[in-house]
XYZ file of C-alpha atoms in Angstrom:
782
model
C 44.833 28.766 -7.046
C 43.842 25.398 -6.423
C 43.380 24.384 -2.636
C 44.583 20.495 -3.137
C 46.606 19.300 -5.769
C 45.327 17.299 -8.962
C 46.645 14.143 -7.500
C 44.790 14.537 -3.935
C 41.785 15.454 -6.108
C 42.053 12.107 -7.978
C 42.482 10.346 -4.978
C 39.560 11.686 -3.501
C 37.559 10.835 -6.476
C 38.527 7.637 -6.723
C 36.969 7.019 -3.462
C 33.806 7.946 -4.692
C 31.091 6.445 -7.190
C 28.150 7.369 -9.205
C 28.092 4.232 -11.185
C 24.564 2.812 -10.649
C 25.487 -0.424 -10.849
C 28.229 0.054 -8.188
C 26.014 1.876 -6.083
C 23.160 -1.015 -6.379
C 25.845 -3.464 -5.362
C 27.081 -1.369 -2.132
C 23.399 -0.856 -0.981
C 22.738 -4.577 -0.854
C 25.884 -5.205 0.875
C 25.394 -2.399 3.271
C 21.624 -3.066 3.699
C 22.758 -6.866 4.928
C 23.382 -7.008 8.754
C 26.295 -9.036 8.652
C 30.073 -8.429 6.858
C 29.957 -11.083 4.151
C 33.172 -12.935 2.763
C 33.705 -15.882 0.721
C 37.097 -17.828 1.482
C 39.185 -20.774 0.361
C 37.918 -23.572 2.253
C 41.371 -24.266 4.264
C 41.330 -20.243 5.585
C 37.454 -20.815 7.117
C 38.491 -22.792 10.151
C 40.697 -20.024 11.482
C 38.185 -17.266 10.689
C 35.348 -19.309 12.249
C 37.676 -18.998 15.399
C 37.533 -15.264 14.885
C 33.676 -15.062 15.375
C 32.550 -15.844 11.445
C 30.370 -18.163 10.705
C 29.353 -20.565 7.673
C 25.898 -19.623 5.964
C 24.141 -20.743 2.660
C 25.481 -23.430 0.372
C 29.065 -24.215 0.161
C 30.764 -23.185 -3.155
C 33.100 -25.398 -4.882
C 36.312 -23.805 -3.898
C 35.026 -21.147 -1.106
C 33.212 -21.244 1.733
C 30.577 -18.237 2.617
C 31.082 -16.655 5.701
C 29.634 -14.109 7.479
C 29.879 -11.859 10.798
C 27.371 -9.681 12.327
C 28.313 -5.929 11.768
C 29.232 -4.042 14.932
C 26.912 -1.321 15.965
C 29.499 1.696 14.406
C 29.539 -0.093 11.058
C 25.803 -1.076 11.111
C 24.617 2.585 11.933
C 26.963 4.179 8.957
C 25.755 1.507 6.615
C 22.199 2.353 7.656
C 22.533 6.448 7.056
C 24.630 5.312 3.740
C 21.520 3.141 2.736
C 18.874 5.762 3.722
C 20.519 8.609 1.541
C 20.412 6.141 -1.281
C 17.111 5.686 -0.753
C 16.295 9.340 -0.810
C 17.655 9.637 -4.342
C 21.308 10.525 -3.942
C 23.498 8.677 -6.557
C 27.009 9.975 -5.927
C 28.224 8.578 -2.775
C 31.265 7.212 -1.055
C 32.389 3.726 -2.037
C 34.787 2.977 0.690
C 35.216 3.600 4.564
C 38.182 5.599 4.709
C 37.063 9.055 2.714
C 39.533 11.675 4.504
C 38.312 15.013 3.484
C 41.477 17.677 3.725
C 40.653 20.999 5.587
C 44.045 22.906 4.940
C 46.440 22.912 1.970
C 48.787 20.380 4.531
C 47.923 17.264 3.154
C 48.019 15.703 6.482
C 45.406 18.306 7.601
C 42.559 15.694 6.853
C 39.238 14.628 8.664
C 37.400 11.498 8.541
C 34.117 11.944 6.590
C 32.008 8.565 7.481
C 29.265 9.284 4.242
C 29.639 11.728 1.336
C 26.462 12.182 -0.647
C 26.231 14.404 -3.696
C 22.963 15.468 -5.486
C 22.421 17.918 -8.280
C 22.316 21.030 -5.891
C 23.826 19.860 -2.368
C 26.231 18.011 -0.910
C 26.227 15.798 2.544
C 29.031 15.426 4.952
C 28.050 13.183 7.486
C 30.128 12.166 10.541
C 28.631 9.163 12.614
C 28.936 8.184 16.277
C 26.895 5.396 17.837
C 26.689 3.191 20.927
C 26.016 -0.725 21.439
C 23.487 0.706 23.966
C 21.904 3.856 25.232
C 24.477 5.669 26.870
C 25.500 8.905 28.017
C 27.208 11.195 25.043
C 31.171 11.990 25.638
C 31.712 15.785 25.374
C 31.934 17.188 21.703
C 33.226 20.545 22.783
C 36.606 20.352 20.829
C 35.363 18.981 17.661
C 32.542 21.524 17.454
C 34.603 24.408 18.199
C 37.168 23.378 15.548
C 34.078 22.641 13.131
C 34.296 26.498 11.493
C 37.479 26.155 10.295
C 37.131 22.606 8.955
C 33.762 23.727 7.150
C 35.660 26.369 5.502
C 38.463 24.253 4.383
C 36.117 21.255 3.145
C 33.818 24.054 0.964
C 37.133 24.704 -0.806
C 38.150 21.097 -1.535
C 34.367 20.532 -2.379
C 34.213 23.424 -4.896
C 37.401 21.956 -6.541
C 35.821 18.437 -6.858
C 32.084 19.214 -7.824
C 32.029 23.118 -8.943
C 30.986 25.792 -7.055
C 26.880 26.603 -6.320
C 26.149 23.354 -4.403
C 25.036 23.618 -0.950
C 27.034 21.930 1.740
C 25.689 20.344 4.637
C 27.734 18.845 7.261
C 25.602 16.408 9.466
C 26.309 14.862 12.601
C 24.479 11.761 13.274
C 24.147 9.895 16.463
C 22.719 6.526 17.552
C 21.900 5.378 21.158
C 23.633 8.651 22.295
C 21.784 10.514 24.920
C 22.624 14.120 23.483
C 19.675 16.898 23.988
C 19.139 19.104 21.288
C 19.293 21.753 23.838
C 22.366 20.894 24.960
C 25.872 23.159 24.993
C 27.488 20.772 22.334
C 24.578 20.769 19.996
C 24.210 24.753 20.428
C 27.720 24.933 19.270
C 26.961 22.703 16.490
C 23.892 24.888 15.324
C 25.877 27.845 15.180
C 28.027 26.161 12.302
C 24.912 25.783 10.312
C 25.015 22.163 10.444
C 22.586 19.794 11.336
C 22.080 16.967 14.187
C 20.816 13.938 13.140
C 19.948 11.794 15.993
C 17.774 8.814 16.926
C 14.457 10.194 16.102
C 15.602 11.971 12.913
C 16.419 9.044 11.348
C 13.108 6.815 12.212
C 11.562 10.070 10.652
C 13.387 9.889 7.596
C 12.529 6.179 7.490
C 8.882 7.098 7.689
C 9.197 9.545 4.996
C 10.761 7.011 2.603
C 8.322 4.461 3.286
C 5.313 6.962 2.977
C 6.728 9.400 0.599
C 8.657 6.983 -1.482
C 10.434 8.905 -4.429
C 8.940 12.215 -2.965
C 10.683 12.133 0.454
C 13.718 13.981 -0.592
C 11.716 16.938 -0.882
C 10.649 17.018 2.566
C 14.046 16.111 3.646
C 15.828 18.797 1.932
C 13.443 21.085 3.787
C 14.503 19.423 6.819
C 18.295 20.421 6.450
C 18.109 23.530 4.394
C 15.156 25.342 6.272
C 14.943 28.812 5.182
C 18.232 28.780 2.758
C 17.946 30.510 -0.631
C 17.399 28.119 -3.465
C 18.238 30.758 -5.559
C 18.788 34.988 -5.332
C 15.795 35.315 -7.636
C 12.334 35.882 -6.112
C 9.277 33.889 -7.409
C 6.919 36.167 -8.693
C 3.362 35.559 -9.135
C -0.132 37.366 -9.767
C -1.614 37.789 -6.501
C -4.863 38.995 -4.476
C -4.471 40.253 -1.014
C -7.317 39.874 1.559
C -7.960 39.798 5.025
C -9.842 37.141 6.927
C -10.196 36.626 10.594
C -7.969 39.591 11.230
C -4.998 37.716 8.854
C -3.485 38.450 5.779
C -3.787 36.095 3.067
C -2.883 35.532 -0.895
C -4.538 33.954 -3.261
C -2.610 32.747 -6.363
C -1.393 29.623 -8.705
C 2.069 28.102 -8.681
C 3.864 25.547 -10.266
C 4.141 22.409 -8.166
C 7.813 22.100 -8.259
C 8.470 25.280 -6.776
C 5.951 24.533 -3.970
C 7.619 20.940 -3.407
C 10.682 22.833 -2.412
C 9.443 25.938 -0.376
C 6.996 23.935 1.123
C 7.146 21.982 4.353
C 5.110 19.903 6.322
C 5.072 19.933 10.149
C 4.643 16.167 10.975
C 3.722 15.408 14.366
C 6.782 13.513 15.366
C 9.717 13.922 17.663
C 12.172 14.712 14.847
C 10.305 18.172 14.482
C 9.762 18.612 18.418
C 11.038 22.271 17.888
C 8.229 22.985 15.772
C 5.539 22.229 17.996
C 2.573 22.101 18.324
C 2.905 19.720 15.180
C -0.407 18.353 13.761
C 0.165 16.524 10.333
C 0.255 12.722 9.612
C 2.415 11.111 7.593
C 1.075 10.349 4.070
C -0.753 7.479 3.379
C 1.435 5.436 0.708
C -1.544 4.079 -1.044
C -3.382 7.352 -1.053
C -0.395 9.105 -2.499
C -0.041 6.579 -5.373
C -3.831 7.072 -6.244
C -3.431 10.570 -6.469
C 0.014 10.688 -8.324
C -1.797 8.106 -10.821
C -5.058 10.364 -11.286
C -2.595 13.498 -12.027
C -0.519 11.580 -14.432
C -3.585 10.452 -16.130
C -4.618 14.098 -16.334
C -6.658 14.516 -13.604
C -6.705 17.703 -11.385
C -7.665 19.157 -8.024
C -9.689 22.434 -8.082
C -9.817 23.257 -4.405
C -6.877 25.345 -2.961
C -3.749 24.246 -0.966
C -3.644 25.997 2.477
C 0.133 27.442 3.138
C 1.908 29.700 5.788
C 4.434 31.577 5.193
C 6.609 31.267 8.442
C 7.293 34.141 10.533
C 11.065 33.679 10.228
C 10.651 34.687 6.571
C 10.364 38.629 6.683
C 11.338 39.005 2.890
C 7.555 38.201 1.400
C 6.683 41.340 -0.621
C 3.411 42.131 -2.213
C 3.519 45.018 -4.844
C -0.434 45.888 -5.006
C -1.472 47.472 -8.409
C -4.868 48.344 -7.897
C -7.792 47.997 -5.166
C -11.540 47.606 -6.585
C -14.049 50.619 -5.686
C -16.338 47.664 -3.979
C -14.033 45.430 -2.171
C -11.116 45.808 -0.008
C -9.006 43.134 -1.592
C -6.184 44.295 -3.679
C -4.453 42.538 -6.776
C -0.780 42.747 -7.415
C 2.092 40.851 -7.644
C 3.709 38.645 -4.717
C 7.549 38.383 -4.705
C 8.631 34.955 -2.735
C 11.889 34.240 -1.636
C 12.961 31.183 -3.448
C 14.021 29.230 -0.426
C 13.775 26.218 1.177
C 10.634 25.208 3.690
C 9.238 28.646 4.011
C 6.001 27.608 3.479
C 4.392 25.471 5.868
C 1.455 23.163 4.209
C -1.674 22.992 6.282
C -3.710 21.156 4.146
C -3.107 19.373 0.935
C -0.092 17.592 1.372
C -1.083 14.765 -0.385
C -1.959 16.903 -3.476
C 0.963 18.485 -3.448
C 3.466 15.753 -3.162
C 1.191 13.630 -5.694
C 2.984 15.963 -8.279
C 6.449 14.889 -7.259
C 6.785 12.151 -9.765
C 4.620 13.471 -12.307
C 5.284 15.209 -16.033
C 3.058 17.774 -15.104
C 4.703 19.238 -11.975
C 6.314 22.035 -13.943
C 3.612 22.762 -16.530
C 0.479 22.559 -14.340
C -0.145 25.144 -11.697
C -2.278 24.849 -8.630
C -4.381 27.188 -6.757
C -3.220 28.141 -3.359
C -4.300 30.318 -0.321
C -1.629 31.695 1.685
C -1.553 33.147 5.031
C 1.340 34.875 6.255
C 3.133 35.341 9.799
C 1.012 32.624 11.349
C 2.248 30.873 14.519
C 1.873 26.924 14.919
C -0.967 27.309 17.210
C -2.786 29.043 14.305
C -2.175 26.923 11.953
C -3.185 23.847 14.071
C -6.427 25.592 14.782
C -6.833 26.231 10.836
C -5.982 22.594 10.320
C -8.238 21.370 13.193
C -11.382 23.937 11.646
C -10.787 22.310 8.075
C -10.808 18.536 9.295
C -13.602 19.105 11.971
C -15.860 20.817 9.912
C -15.473 19.960 6.298
C -17.050 16.271 6.394
C -15.418 13.822 4.379
C -17.610 12.733 1.168
C -19.719 9.663 2.444
C -19.772 6.416 -0.014
C -23.635 7.351 -0.556
C -22.891 11.211 -1.532
C -19.926 10.194 -3.735
C -22.251 7.506 -5.722
C -24.756 10.172 -5.700
C -22.188 12.822 -7.407
C -21.114 10.359 -9.774
C -24.154 10.963 -12.482
C -23.150 14.449 -12.547
C -19.317 14.213 -12.662
C -19.334 11.437 -15.407
C -22.305 11.375 -17.805
C -20.790 13.423 -20.715
C -17.445 11.337 -19.981
C -15.395 10.301 -22.729
C -14.294 7.330 -20.837
C -17.069 4.368 -21.082
C -16.048 2.846 -17.607
C -16.575 6.603 -16.369
C -19.918 6.722 -18.280
C -21.085 3.182 -16.497
C -20.530 4.654 -13.008
C -22.779 7.887 -14.135
C -25.497 5.299 -15.489
C -25.271 3.065 -12.081
C -25.678 6.315 -10.191
C -28.807 7.488 -12.371
C -30.322 4.445 -11.805
C -30.165 4.441 -8.218
C -31.500 7.775 -7.926
C -34.189 6.900 -10.161
C -35.122 3.693 -8.150
C -35.045 5.546 -4.872
C -36.647 9.107 -6.160
C -39.517 7.800 -8.628
C -42.651 8.026 -6.753
C -44.572 5.100 -8.969
C -41.568 2.666 -7.824
C -41.556 0.178 -5.078
C -38.690 1.839 -3.700
C -39.588 5.423 -3.326
C -38.050 7.087 -0.217
C -36.271 3.650 0.547
C -32.894 4.432 -0.799
C -30.310 6.988 0.822
C -29.574 9.381 -1.882
C -26.921 11.924 -1.287
C -27.238 13.673 2.327
C -30.981 11.889 2.585
C -30.843 9.109 4.894
C -33.173 5.874 3.974
C -33.654 2.725 5.284
C -31.286 0.763 2.248
C -27.764 1.937 1.637
C -27.079 3.060 -2.023
C -23.967 0.924 -1.851
C -25.506 -2.450 -2.074
C -27.543 -1.222 -5.219
C -24.192 0.095 -6.734
C -22.470 -3.244 -6.233
C -25.333 -5.472 -7.363
C -25.711 -3.320 -10.328
C -21.682 -3.533 -11.415
C -22.110 -7.453 -10.773
C -25.385 -8.446 -12.304
C -24.589 -8.420 -15.814
C -27.164 -5.607 -15.961
C -24.542 -3.029 -17.049
C -21.533 -3.915 -19.435
C -18.022 -3.916 -17.840
C -15.571 -1.497 -19.481
C -11.874 -0.719 -19.189
C -11.132 2.630 -19.946
C -12.896 3.622 -23.018
C -13.718 0.093 -24.135
C -15.981 -2.328 -23.380
C -15.638 -5.980 -22.397
C -17.517 -7.541 -25.474
C -18.598 -10.979 -23.709
C -19.986 -8.735 -20.874
C -22.330 -6.620 -23.389
C -24.022 -9.835 -24.624
C -26.720 -9.727 -22.225
C -26.592 -6.676 -20.785
C -29.576 -3.970 -21.548
C -26.924 -1.273 -22.514
C -26.441 -1.694 -26.386
C -22.646 -0.616 -26.873
C -23.275 -0.499 -30.542
C -25.409 2.645 -30.524
C -23.283 5.754 -31.357
C -25.415 7.904 -29.873
C -24.355 7.553 -26.407
C -26.363 10.188 -24.893
C -29.707 8.504 -26.148
C -28.514 5.253 -25.406
C -27.455 6.358 -21.832
C -30.795 7.325 -21.101
C -32.831 4.660 -23.008
C -30.582 2.184 -20.840
C -31.496 3.790 -17.677
C -35.192 3.649 -18.276
C -35.181 0.154 -19.155
C -33.108 -0.995 -16.226
C -35.188 1.111 -13.771
C -38.200 -0.203 -15.295
C -37.326 -4.068 -15.039
C -35.952 -3.701 -11.531
C -39.240 -1.821 -10.445
C -41.334 -4.387 -12.122
C -39.463 -7.029 -10.128
C -39.665 -5.342 -6.624
C -43.665 -4.144 -7.620
C -44.172 -8.089 -8.303
C -42.876 -8.865 -4.442
C -44.842 -6.073 -2.968
C -48.195 -6.928 -5.281
C -48.060 -10.848 -4.501
C -45.892 -11.286 -1.658
C -46.752 -8.083 0.252
C -45.968 -9.667 3.827
C -42.294 -10.470 2.722
C -42.100 -7.119 0.954
C -43.181 -5.184 3.875
C -40.779 -6.713 6.755
C -37.735 -4.178 6.865
C -34.461 -6.073 7.146
C -35.808 -8.986 5.399
C -34.864 -11.205 2.591
C -36.110 -8.043 0.150
C -36.134 -4.794 1.731
C -32.528 -4.596 3.415
C -29.310 -4.097 2.044
C -28.208 -7.853 1.876
C -31.475 -8.762 0.309
C -31.163 -5.920 -2.328
C -27.956 -6.845 -3.536
C -28.967 -10.420 -3.769
C -32.316 -9.832 -5.396
C -30.652 -7.546 -8.059
C -27.745 -9.728 -8.643
C -30.558 -12.733 -9.103
C -32.448 -11.034 -11.773
C -29.447 -9.935 -13.655
C -28.526 -13.683 -13.241
C -31.938 -14.847 -14.601
C -31.612 -12.459 -17.189
C -28.143 -13.947 -18.430
C -29.730 -17.171 -18.584
C -32.688 -16.199 -20.796
C -30.591 -14.364 -23.087
C -28.119 -17.456 -23.616
C -31.391 -19.335 -24.443
C -32.290 -16.428 -27.148
C -35.798 -15.522 -25.012
C -34.650 -11.851 -24.599
C -31.897 -9.567 -26.046
C -30.998 -6.048 -25.677
C -34.003 -4.509 -27.484
C -36.557 -6.455 -25.491
C -39.079 -4.007 -23.405
C -38.806 -4.097 -19.622
C -42.477 -5.560 -19.661
C -41.818 -8.680 -21.884
C -38.053 -9.284 -20.111
C -39.965 -9.132 -16.537
C -42.622 -11.668 -18.119
C -40.045 -14.186 -18.794
C -38.357 -14.306 -15.504
C -41.424 -13.867 -13.400
C -42.216 -17.501 -13.259
C -38.348 -17.730 -11.239
C -39.272 -15.053 -8.791
C -42.578 -16.463 -8.044
C -40.426 -19.850 -7.311
C -38.068 -17.764 -5.007
C -40.755 -15.856 -3.027
C -43.168 -18.806 -2.468
C -40.125 -20.848 -0.931
C -39.160 -17.721 0.960
C -42.730 -17.688 2.523
C -42.658 -21.354 3.367
C -38.831 -21.469 4.728
C -38.631 -23.376 8.225
C -38.099 -21.370 11.130
C -34.474 -22.673 11.408
C -33.560 -22.132 7.713
C -34.885 -18.487 8.234
C -32.849 -18.099 11.586
C -30.033 -19.275 9.665
C -29.833 -17.032 6.820
C -30.724 -13.745 8.596
C -28.018 -14.278 11.026
C -25.355 -14.108 8.291
C -23.911 -10.751 8.891
C -20.424 -8.880 7.371
C -18.013 -9.819 4.944
C -19.345 -12.256 2.539
C -23.147 -12.244 3.541
C -24.571 -10.631 0.705
C -23.102 -13.393 -1.697
C -24.425 -16.289 0.644
C -27.731 -14.759 0.219
C -27.381 -14.430 -3.652
C -26.346 -18.109 -3.970
C -29.323 -19.175 -1.509
C -31.720 -17.194 -3.730
C -30.124 -18.793 -6.540
C -30.339 -22.176 -4.994
C -34.206 -21.816 -3.947
C -34.938 -21.138 -7.865
C -32.652 -23.808 -8.953
C -34.623 -26.543 -6.614
C -37.834 -25.305 -8.789
C -35.967 -24.934 -11.985
C -33.110 -27.276 -12.298
C -31.978 -26.175 -15.727
C -31.154 -22.888 -14.113
C -27.678 -23.513 -12.906
C -25.101 -21.002 -13.432
C -21.527 -21.807 -12.576
C -20.931 -19.716 -9.410
C -24.026 -21.721 -8.032
C -22.277 -25.134 -9.279
C -19.361 -24.140 -7.394
C -21.003 -22.866 -4.245
C -22.779 -26.313 -4.129
C -20.008 -28.368 -4.404
C -18.784 -26.585 -1.266
C -21.514 -27.480 0.230
C -21.131 -30.966 -0.506
C -20.067 -32.984 2.936
C -19.102 -36.131 1.066
C -16.749 -33.926 -1.189
C -15.516 -32.066 1.892
C -14.557 -35.233 3.591
C -12.466 -36.393 0.518
C -10.683 -33.322 0.287
C -10.061 -33.103 3.980
C -8.738 -36.606 4.104
C -6.365 -36.168 0.970
C -5.153 -32.697 2.094
C -4.546 -34.509 5.936
C -2.245 -37.468 4.060
C -0.481 -35.181 1.815
C 0.356 -32.912 4.498
C 1.444 -35.533 6.917
C 3.703 -36.644 4.166
C 4.976 -33.477 3.680
C 5.895 -32.950 7.050
C 7.574 -36.338 7.094
C 9.640 -35.977 4.198
C 10.786 -32.219 4.946
C 11.850 -33.026 8.317
C 13.771 -36.427 7.225
C 15.618 -34.917 4.452
C 16.981 -32.148 7.000
C 17.958 -34.701 9.454
C 20.140 -36.516 6.367
C 21.158 -33.342 5.667
C 22.248 -31.852 8.861
C 21.995 -34.430 11.322
C 20.986 -33.684 14.773
C 21.464 -29.768 14.028
C 18.690 -29.888 11.481
C 16.622 -27.689 13.625
C 19.394 -25.073 13.963
C 19.545 -24.833 10.715
C 16.348 -23.735 10.402
C 16.252 -21.517 13.541
C 14.113 -18.394 12.257
C 11.308 -20.966 11.357
C 11.676 -22.897 14.336
C 11.494 -19.890 16.955
C 8.117 -19.097 15.188
C 6.939 -22.550 15.526
C 7.876 -22.899 19.140
C 5.923 -19.392 19.676
C 2.875 -20.600 17.930
C 3.099 -24.120 20.179
C 3.441 -21.984 23.402
C 0.333 -19.631 22.166
C -1.670 -22.656 21.592
C -0.909 -24.062 24.940
C -1.857 -21.016 26.394
C -5.089 -20.718 24.300
C -6.321 -24.250 25.300
C -5.733 -23.885 28.896
C -7.539 -20.359 28.941
C -10.301 -22.661 27.220
C -10.437 -24.954 30.158
C -9.001 -27.924 28.813
C -5.639 -27.972 30.999
C -1.882 -27.767 30.502
C -1.032 -29.598 26.950
C 2.449 -29.553 25.761
C 2.360 -28.915 21.824
C 5.762 -30.239 20.382
C 6.716 -27.274 17.828
C 7.027 -29.476 14.961
C 3.411 -30.053 15.026
C 3.208 -26.009 14.241
C 4.581 -25.837 10.725
C 2.901 -24.053 8.181
C 2.636 -25.144 4.437
C 4.439 -21.733 3.866
C 7.645 -22.816 6.446
C 7.633 -26.039 4.309
C 7.835 -24.388 1.067
C 10.569 -21.852 2.327
C 12.719 -24.880 3.482
C 12.128 -26.871 0.307
C 13.095 -23.693 -1.819
C 16.053 -23.154 -0.007
C 17.367 -26.586 0.223
C 16.227 -27.486 -3.104
C 18.884 -29.529 -4.765
C 21.083 -29.611 -1.377
C 22.575 -33.246 -0.884
C 24.724 -34.541 1.928
C 28.536 -35.315 1.532
C 27.255 -38.949 1.901
C 24.326 -39.776 0.131
C 22.413 -42.591 1.998
C 20.560 -45.174 0.091
C 17.469 -44.241 -1.161
C 17.935 -40.579 -0.396
C 15.894 -38.095 -2.746
C 16.852 -34.146 -2.297
C 13.944 -31.870 -2.330
C 13.511 -31.253 -6.239
C 13.267 -34.912 -6.753
C 10.473 -35.088 -4.552
C 8.364 -32.034 -4.821
C 8.455 -30.957 -8.448
C 5.088 -31.595 -10.093
C 3.597 -30.008 -12.975
C 0.019 -28.338 -12.132
C -0.236 -26.823 -15.725
C 1.711 -23.899 -15.240
C 4.861 -24.220 -16.779
C 7.650 -26.925 -15.310
C 10.804 -25.311 -16.152
C 11.869 -23.266 -13.194
C 12.091 -24.219 -9.445
C 9.311 -21.775 -8.904
C 6.831 -23.489 -11.665
C 7.765 -27.055 -10.012
C 6.667 -25.890 -6.773
C 3.542 -23.693 -7.549
C 1.465 -26.566 -6.459
C 2.122 -25.705 -3.068
C 0.651 -22.309 -3.123
C -2.709 -24.077 -4.417
C -2.460 -26.514 -1.718
C -2.021 -23.676 0.819
C -5.136 -21.858 -0.515
C -6.884 -25.248 -0.784
C -6.105 -26.262 2.945
C -7.492 -22.831 4.225
C -10.624 -23.992 2.655
C -10.851 -27.251 4.531
C -9.398 -26.266 7.783
C -12.395 -23.825 8.016
C -14.873 -26.919 8.498
C -17.517 -25.037 10.293
C -17.626 -22.088 7.550
C -19.945 -23.630 4.676
C -18.961 -20.457 2.060
C -15.657 -21.821 2.151
C -14.399 -25.400 1.514
C -13.555 -27.353 -1.746
C -15.176 -27.563 -5.035
C -15.036 -30.849 -7.255
C -11.568 -29.652 -9.497
C -9.830 -28.799 -6.104
C -10.434 -32.064 -4.962
C -9.404 -33.693 -8.105
C -6.356 -31.443 -7.866
C -5.557 -32.939 -4.208
C -6.214 -36.386 -5.611
C -3.580 -35.949 -8.372
C -1.039 -34.489 -5.779
C -1.806 -37.451 -3.355
C -1.021 -39.942 -6.206
C 2.375 -38.214 -7.521
C 3.460 -38.262 -3.898
C 2.440 -41.222 -2.520
C 1.388 -43.447 -5.657
């Protein structure tokens, strides 16, 4: 017999939706901090008096109004949106969802949010306060809750069918309600969940870090210890003892572990589980691991778990014990329940499978302890992270040879070849760099990383993407991409490149020993290694284009061709004025390697003008002071015009209220002005008042122009032009959309950052960029 009538069921269903389009619109509306309405113009004035405000561009027949949501509505909407972001796609579509709990149709209770998934139903009641305040008593409410939950369950069975787990959530914001209070203890006895400010922030963190995988940890939080299925998970396992602790070794499908696993994140939301120790996942790392798994990658090391002490239903049925070992083989029977296995180590690996096609077909190795308390878990976690050193960049580069030498992917093989070249350079007793490069865990004067970066960018090796080489990059490389005997070609190319580089370094040692023997100088240093190898690669490209060398040229003959250029470089290094030497040696940090490379190329170019690669031409132009002065002058005029036009147009559009209209930008500018005033004062320049209108960024102008692109005042003054009539400029990237017509502003902003750094020679403008500024100047002021 039905608990409620078909008519009542129909009324409830009408207040729910699983329509993805409608849910998307609801989400957008609820995510907004304002109630939004469009009303006929004649009704707007009355609503403005009631606290609504006008916003956006006026419509033809209606006015767009908005009003900030009150704290109660905002909280309900925030939780609704959070559940949507967690993957729930069957939710209430209105705010008056009342759920019967008795057959009497009048016996109903307001449910603020109902969220339904494939296996669970969440009933959420929200209570909030504008400011932090002491919570009222919920004694009567929670004492009546068991009866209501029983009735709710019957109704929900009729609505959605039997078998789904139901969880009542009591959510609060800004209410001082301790988890140990009598009210929350009453709530807990009903099997319900207390969702306070800490929980809300924690779940937001899960969504940000775990993305679509967040719902696994969320379900574990709600249903910890509750059965997913009565059938146990049975896996072949080995039982052993270590440190007086029982552990099991087995393999299991990731989708099972995702549900039974739980991570003790160090957050106040998990304060009942203290001590906790895990950090939230690193989103970029999780994304990378997910992609790695989806592309067929795998991790051979084990995930470390602990089966909670609270779960006493873990069973191991041994079948045998070896005569020579105390380990036992058998079948481990694991309750199929939420959050019974704490993940001590390996959370990125486990959650990396959440969106993978392989989460049900792969198995991952597990070492699982049983009955460890949180303190013991913390100790294991600390032991793993303190005593197990992370793989260093040098060791990773070293291992690439063994990992990828026989790979089916061309790009991986190039990593292996690069690794092998570096090891040969540093390990060959006959080479000039013997014992000068760090290999594996062996430290030396030079790091492996600048050699790896230089070999990648020098052109000595071809570029590859996946299993395909970029053909143009192979024209001057020393690796023959047409040789189908890959193993033979890998070895041949390695030997050729190593010999060519060694001959170049040996030339320095033999003929410019005073330069070579100086550590951390222009040749034997990390910056020097990058610049020197990139230079000989650039010289090799230059001579390849002149048809003086090719992939079959011997290392000896290749070196003979570039020898004169190296002689020019080193002769000038020996003759460097002290001031120039000090200037270059003082360049440190990001960009210093490229600065040294351009310096090397320029020294060669001074002796051999025909050697002038495009990147050197670009660099030289950026050092041209006359060109920089021209570009800076044009940019300053353009920016002054933009500022004058933008402010003038805003005044025409909004009169004296123009600054209020751009309130958010104005506040940022005021703050920047205050910071600049403080900075000048602290630098001893006295108190200087900075007008806020002097603190616009180009991005601010762009935002204003975009927002009011075609807007015109109701009474158009003579000569008025809307933003689209002034700032639409074709810069060669299309001229259809608004974005295309103001794309030039993005380029202008980028170039402005270059001319603004007048003291940084590595920045600045090249000739094409100055020409671009000239064309913008002529268009706007021509």
